[in-house]
Every structure is written in C-alpha cells, then in structure tokens.
Coordinates of C-alpha atoms (C1' of nucleotides) in Angstrom, one line a residue:
Chain T
M29 CA 3.2 -4.2 -3.5
P30 CA -0.5 -3.8 -3.4
E31 CA -1.7 -0.3 -4.1
L32 CA -5.2 0.6 -5.1
P33 CA -5.2 -1.1 -8.6
E34 CA -3.8 -4.3 -7.1
V35 CA -6.4 -4.3 -4.4
E36 CA -9.1 -3.7 -7.0
T37 CA -7.7 -6.7 -8.9
V38 CA -7.9 -8.9 -5.9
V39 CA -11.5 -7.8 -5.1
R40 CA -12.6 -8.5 -8.7
S41 CA -10.9 -11.9 -8.7
I42 CA -12.3 -13.2 -5.4
R43 CA -15.8 -11.7 -5.5
P44 CA -17.5 -14.2 -7.8
H45 CA -15.9 -17.2 -5.9
I46 CA -16.8 -16.3 -2.3
T47 CA -20.1 -14.4 -2.6
G48 CA -22.9 -16.5 -1.1
K49 CA -20.6 -18.8 0.8
T50 CA -20.7 -19.2 4.6
I51 CA -17.7 -19.0 6.9
L52 CA -17.4 -22.2 8.8
D53 CA -14.2 -21.7 10.7
A54 CA -11.2 -19.4 11.1
D55 CA -7.6 -20.3 11.6
L56 CA -5.6 -17.3 12.8
R57 CA -2.0 -18.1 12.3
W58 CA -0.4 -14.9 13.5
A59 CA -2.3 -13.0 16.2
R60 CA -0.9 -9.6 15.2
T61 CA -2.6 -9.9 11.9
L62 CA -5.8 -9.1 13.7
A63 CA -6.2 -5.4 14.4
Q64 CA -9.7 -5.9 15.9
P65 CA -11.2 -7.6 18.0
S66 CA -9.4 -10.2 20.1
P67 CA -8.7 -13.6 18.4
K68 CA -11.2 -15.5 20.5
K69 CA -14.0 -13.0 19.8
F70 CA -13.1 -12.9 16.2
K71 CA -13.4 -16.6 15.8
E72 CA -16.7 -16.6 17.7
Q73 CA -18.2 -13.8 15.7
V74 CA -17.1 -14.8 12.2
K75 CA -18.3 -18.4 12.4
G76 CA -21.6 -18.9 10.6
Q77 CA -21.5 -15.5 8.8
K78 CA -22.5 -15.5 5.2
I79 CA -20.6 -13.5 2.6
K80 CA -22.9 -11.1 1.0
N81 CA -20.5 -9.2 -1.2
V82 CA -16.9 -8.0 -1.6
T83 CA -16.0 -4.4 -2.4
R84 CA -13.2 -2.0 -1.9
R85 CA -12.7 1.3 -0.1
A86 CA -9.3 2.9 -0.8
K87 CA -6.9 0.0 -0.2
Y88 CA -9.2 -1.8 2.2
I89 CA -10.9 -5.0 1.0
D90 CA -14.4 -5.0 2.4
I91 CA -16.0 -8.4 2.8
H92 CA -19.7 -7.8 3.7
L93 CA -21.0 -10.4 6.1
T94 CA -24.4 -11.0 7.6
D95 CA -23.7 -9.0 10.7
F96 CA -20.3 -7.5 10.2
H97 CA -17.7 -6.2 7.8
L98 CA -14.5 -8.1 7.5
Y99 CA -11.8 -5.6 6.3
I100 CA -8.4 -6.7 5.0
H101 CA -5.6 -4.3 4.4
L102 CA -2.8 -5.9 2.3
R103 CA -0.2 -3.2 3.2
M104 CA 3.2 -4.2 1.6
S105 CA 3.1 -7.9 0.8
G106 CA -0.3 -9.2 1.5
D107 CA -2.5 -11.3 -0.9
V108 CA -5.8 -13.0 -0.6
Q109 CA -6.3 -16.3 -2.3
I110 CA -9.0 -18.8 -2.8
R111 CA -8.0 -22.5 -2.5
D112 CA -9.7 -25.8 -2.5
M113 CA -10.2 -27.5 0.9
G114 CA -7.3 -29.7 1.7
A115 CA -4.8 -27.4 -0.2
Q116 CA -1.4 -27.3 1.4
K117 CA -0.9 -24.5 4.0
E118 CA 1.6 -21.9 2.7
K119 CA 4.5 -20.5 4.6
H120 CA 3.2 -17.0 5.1
D121 CA -0.5 -17.7 5.6
R122 CA -1.8 -15.4 8.4
L123 CA -5.5 -16.2 8.3
I124 CA -7.4 -19.0 6.7
L125 CA -11.2 -19.1 6.6
T126 CA -12.9 -22.3 5.9
L127 CA -15.9 -21.7 3.6
S128 CA -18.9 -23.8 2.6
Q129 CA -18.6 -25.7 -0.6
K130 CA -15.1 -26.9 0.2
K131 CA -13.3 -23.7 -0.4
L132 CA -10.7 -21.8 1.7
L133 CA -10.0 -18.1 1.8
A134 CA -6.4 -17.5 2.7
F135 CA -4.8 -14.2 3.7
N136 CA -1.1 -14.6 3.0
D137 CA 1.4 -11.9 3.9
T138 CA 5.2 -12.4 3.9
R139 CA 6.1 -9.3 5.8
K140 CA 3.3 -9.4 8.4
F141 CA 2.3 -5.8 7.8
G142 CA -1.2 -6.5 6.6
R143 CA -4.1 -6.2 9.1
V144 CA -7.6 -7.6 9.5
W145 CA -10.6 -6.0 11.2
L146 CA -14.0 -7.5 12.0
T147 CA -16.6 -4.9 13.0
N148 CA -20.1 -3.8 12.6
D149 CA -19.1 -0.2 12.6
P150 CA -17.4 0.7 9.3
Q151 CA -16.6 4.2 10.5
S152 CA -14.2 2.7 13.1
V153 CA -12.0 1.5 10.3
L154 CA -12.7 3.8 7.4
G155 CA -13.8 6.9 9.2
K156 CA -10.7 9.1 8.6
L157 CA -10.3 8.3 4.9
G158 CA -10.4 11.1 2.3
P159 CA -12.4 10.9 -0.9
E160 CA -12.1 8.0 -3.4
P161 CA -10.1 9.1 -6.4
L162 CA -12.1 7.1 -8.9
E163 CA -15.5 8.4 -7.7
K164 CA -17.4 11.4 -8.8
E165 CA -16.7 13.3 -5.6
F166 CA -13.1 13.6 -6.8
T167 CA -13.2 16.7 -9.0
A168 CA -10.6 19.2 -10.1
E169 CA -12.4 21.9 -8.2
W170 CA -12.4 19.9 -5.0
L171 CA -8.7 19.1 -5.5
Y172 CA -7.8 22.7 -6.2
N173 CA -9.5 24.0 -3.0
A174 CA -8.1 21.2 -0.9
L175 CA -4.6 21.8 -2.1
Q176 CA -5.0 25.5 -1.3
K177 CA -6.0 24.8 2.2
K178 CA -2.8 22.9 3.0
K179 CA 0.8 24.1 2.9
R180 CA 2.5 20.8 2.4
Q181 CA 4.7 19.2 -0.2
L182 CA 2.6 17.7 -3.0
K183 CA 3.7 14.1 -2.8
P184 CA 3.4 13.5 1.0
L185 CA 0.0 15.2 0.9
L186 CA -1.2 12.9 -2.0
L187 CA 0.1 9.9 0.0
D188 CA -1.9 11.0 3.0
Q189 CA -4.9 8.7 3.0
T190 CA -6.9 11.2 5.1
F191 CA -6.4 13.7 2.3
L192 CA -7.1 11.5 -0.7
A193 CA -7.6 7.7 -0.2
G194 CA -5.9 5.3 -2.5
L195 CA -2.6 6.6 -3.9
G196 CA 0.6 4.8 -3.0
N197 CA 4.2 5.6 -3.7
I198 CA 4.4 4.2 -7.3
Y199 CA 1.2 5.7 -8.6
T200 CA 1.9 9.0 -7.0
D201 CA 5.3 9.3 -8.8
E202 CA 3.6 8.3 -12.0
A203 CA 0.7 10.8 -11.7
L204 CA 3.0 13.7 -10.8
H205 CA 5.1 13.0 -13.8
L206 CA 2.1 12.8 -16.1
A207 CA 0.8 16.1 -14.6
K208 CA 4.3 17.7 -14.9
L209 CA 4.3 18.7 -11.3
H210 CA 7.3 18.5 -8.9
P211 CA 6.7 16.2 -5.8
A212 CA 8.2 18.7 -3.4
A213 CA 6.2 21.7 -4.7
A214 CA 4.1 23.4 -2.1
S215 CA 0.5 22.3 -2.4
D216 CA -0.8 25.8 -2.3
S217 CA 1.4 26.9 -5.2
V218 CA -0.6 24.7 -7.6
N219 CA -2.9 26.8 -9.8
R220 CA -6.3 25.8 -11.2
K221 CA -5.0 24.5 -14.4
Q222 CA -2.4 22.4 -12.7
A223 CA -4.9 21.0 -10.3
Q224 CA -7.1 20.0 -13.3
A225 CA -4.1 18.2 -14.9
L226 CA -3.2 16.5 -11.6
K227 CA -6.8 15.3 -11.1
E228 CA -6.9 13.9 -14.7
A229 CA -3.4 12.3 -14.3
I230 CA -4.4 10.5 -11.0
V231 CA -7.6 9.1 -12.6
K232 CA -5.7 8.0 -15.7
I233 CA -2.8 6.4 -13.9
L234 CA -5.1 4.5 -11.5
S235 CA -7.4 3.4 -14.3
E236 CA -4.5 2.3 -16.4
G237 CA -3.2 0.2 -13.4
I238 CA -6.5 -1.5 -12.9
K239 CA -6.8 -2.2 -16.6
R240 CA -3.4 -3.9 -16.5
N241 CA -4.2 -5.8 -13.3
G242 CA -1.7 -3.9 -11.2
A243 CA 2.0 -3.4 -11.1
S244 CA 3.2 -6.4 -9.1
I245 CA 6.8 -5.6 -8.2
D246 CA 7.4 -8.2 -5.6
W247 CA 3.8 -9.2 -5.7
V248 CA 3.8 -11.7 -8.5
Y249 CA 0.8 -13.8 -7.9
R250 CA -1.7 -11.9 -10.0
G251 CA 0.7 -11.3 -12.8
G252 CA 0.0 -7.6 -13.2
E253 CA 2.0 -6.1 -16.0
Y254 CA 1.6 -2.4 -15.3
Q255 CA 5.3 -2.4 -14.2
N256 CA 6.3 -2.6 -17.9
H257 CA 4.6 0.8 -18.4
F258 CA 6.2 2.9 -15.7
R259 CA 7.0 6.5 -16.7
V260 CA 9.4 7.3 -13.9
Y261 CA 9.1 4.7 -11.1
G262 CA 12.3 2.7 -10.8
R263 CA 13.7 4.3 -14.0
D264 CA 16.3 6.5 -12.4
G265 CA 19.3 6.8 -14.7
E266 CA 17.1 6.1 -17.8
A267 CA 15.7 8.5 -20.3
C268 CA 12.4 10.3 -19.7
M269 CA 9.9 9.0 -22.3
V270 CA 8.7 12.5 -22.9
C271 CA 11.8 14.6 -23.3
G272 CA 14.8 12.2 -23.0
T273 CA 16.2 13.8 -19.9
I274 CA 17.7 11.4 -17.4
I275 CA 15.3 10.4 -14.6
E276 CA 16.5 11.3 -11.1
K277 CA 15.7 9.6 -7.8
F278 CA 15.8 11.3 -4.4
Y279 CA 13.8 11.3 -1.2
V280 CA 10.7 13.3 -0.3
G281 CA 9.2 12.7 3.1
Q282 CA 11.3 9.5 3.5
R283 CA 9.9 8.0 0.3
G284 CA 11.9 7.1 -2.8
T285 CA 10.8 9.5 -5.4
H286 CA 11.4 9.5 -9.2
V287 CA 11.3 12.6 -11.3
C288 CA 12.1 14.0 -14.7
P289 CA 14.0 17.2 -13.8
K290 CA 13.0 18.9 -17.0
C291 CA 9.3 17.9 -17.2
Q292 CA 8.6 18.5 -13.5
R293 CA 9.4 21.8 -12.1
Chain G
dA29 C1' 0.2 22.2 11.5
dG30 C1' 3.8 20.1 9.3
dG31 C1' 8.0 17.5 9.0
dG32 C1' 11.3 14.0 10.5
dA33 C1' 12.2 9.6 12.4
dA34 C1' 11.2 5.2 14.1
dA35 C1' 8.6 1.2 14.3
dC36 C1' 6.5 -2.8 12.3
dC37 C1' 8.6 -7.1 8.9
dC38 C1' 10.9 -10.0 5.4
dG39 C1' 13.5 -11.3 1.4
dA40 C1' 16.0 -9.6 -2.5
dA41 C1' 19.9 -7.2 -3.8
dC42 C1' 24.2 -5.6 -2.9
dG43 C1' 29.2 -5.3 -1.1
dC44 C1' 33.1 -7.7 0.1
Chain O
dT18 C1' 30.4 -19.3 -2.2
dG19 C1' 29.1 -17.3 1.8
dC20 C1' 28.1 -13.8 5.0
dG21 C1' 26.7 -9.3 6.7
dT22 C1' 24.4 -5.0 5.4
dT23 C1' 21.0 -2.2 3.1
dC24 C1' 16.8 -1.2 1.1
dG25 C1' 11.8 -0.7 0.3
dG26 C1' 6.9 -0.5 0.8
dG27 C1' 2.0 1.5 3.7
dT28 C1' 0.7 3.2 7.8
dT29 C1' 0.7 4.7 12.6
dT30 C1' 2.8 7.0 16.3
dC31 C1' 5.7 9.9 18.6
dC32 C1' 8.6 13.9 19.0
dC33 C1' 10.2 18.7 17.7

DNA sequence: AGGGAAACCCGAACGC
DNA sequence: TGCGTTCGGGTTTCCC
C-alpha cells in the first residue's frame, strides 16, 4: 500500500523515462478515477502537453506539464507504470496516457481508490496539506509547538495530512515505536524531549523506507523490502526487538495499531 | 474541536 | 473443495 516512501520510489523510477515526452492521447478507463475536471475536458486539455518534470508532494505524484499539473494519488492499491506502445492492457488500468517515442504511462489501481487531477492551480489540490516531513521546515521545535496546540491522540493526529503531510498507518506505528511514544497519548502531553525523539524517528523511518524502496505489502510491483524490517507493524504476538515483550494490536481511531506495551507508555 | 462511523473498492485470508 | 464473511488501507464526509 503506497505510503510516502512508495510514492517516492514510483516518482524516482518514472521520472527519467517520461520527462521530455509529449502526451499524445488519454484513455480514461474508469471515470471516477478522475477527481477533476470532467473526462471530456481532461482529454482535451492533456493532449499535446509536454512533461517537464515529475516530483512529489506528500503522497501526491506531481507531473509538471506545459500548462498544467497532473496529480496522481495512489491511495491504497495504485501504481504508475511505463510500458511500450502496444503492450497488453491490464485488468485494473484506470488511465493510460500515450506518450511520444512509443511509450505508455499507465495508472493501474485494483481497488479504484486512487484519484487523478488536472489543474493549473496547485493550491486547489495541495492547499490544505501540512508540512513535508523530509523538508527543513519540519523541525522538533515546530512539532513540539504544533502538538501543544492540539488535544488529540498522537496517532490520528500524525495521520492527519493537514497536520503533517506524508505519514500513513505503517510508518506511523513504526515511528511511534522508535520514539517510545504511545499512539493514544494526548498530543499536548508530549514534552520537548519526546517531540525531538518523535521528529527524529519520523525522519529516520521514512528515510529508511525510501532507501529500501518501500514496504510493498500487497503492492508487489516495485519489490520494496522494507516490510522485512518492521519493528511493530504486523508483528502482533511476536517479540519486541528492543525488550522482548509481546507486541499487541488494537484500534486507535479505526486504524489497526501495533504497540510494544513496555516500550511505549 | 475532536471523535466515531460510514463510504469508497477489491482480493486475500479466514471460517466452516 | 467451495462458499460466505471479514479485513485492511488513505481519505473525505457526515454526524454527535
């Protein structure tokens, strides 16, 4: 399931292959994939656009075009693939862009949760996002102050993309374990030292995920192997790698949550 | 404001 | 083996 490190992996893998190419045609295979604008307008507008660059903001893939930004959010099961012209269509393809130089860009998404936007106003898509955890703006001081201003459980707050943009369920569990903080703890109960530890844990966990090309639980295509290095995620019933206590699983804010009851108070 | 629930989806995993 | 049920993941939206 694509979280930030998986999205980063996709961006890095497609960027060198599509930058500089022109979009010749668009085949929209499931209308609801498109969040904005209408399918007809989308096709009109995207044709003839040249791909200038591919970047990432939080979990949004940002394809910079001549006059627009094409944003793709992979949500749960999405993937973006480059294929040769004439390649067989795949079962869960939602959008296929025909590119110059006989290439195709396919957005494939089994569970149909992923969405695509075409706009010349980045704010309309990204406007509400919080800071980027791997940028300089994300400091321990900022985190401490931001946590103080809220009275929410730590994990749901960290998952809130308007608070901090990029953490998903897996990496949040991992970061909280590394920082020795309990997911249900009140955000304003975290002291400066703990905020510092949490900041460092988040950066470390995300960087580690990127280094290992993502976790790929049911997202096998990229072959990420971070899943072999989970500290707590999916390890309920097994021993904590730090203290040997049995990892527990319960729900916080409707999300499956994994915790070492001894390390995380 | 924050929390809970439901909705959107499918396939894998599970129970019988 | 086959069939029905449950689960999970990211995000939005609605309700209390």
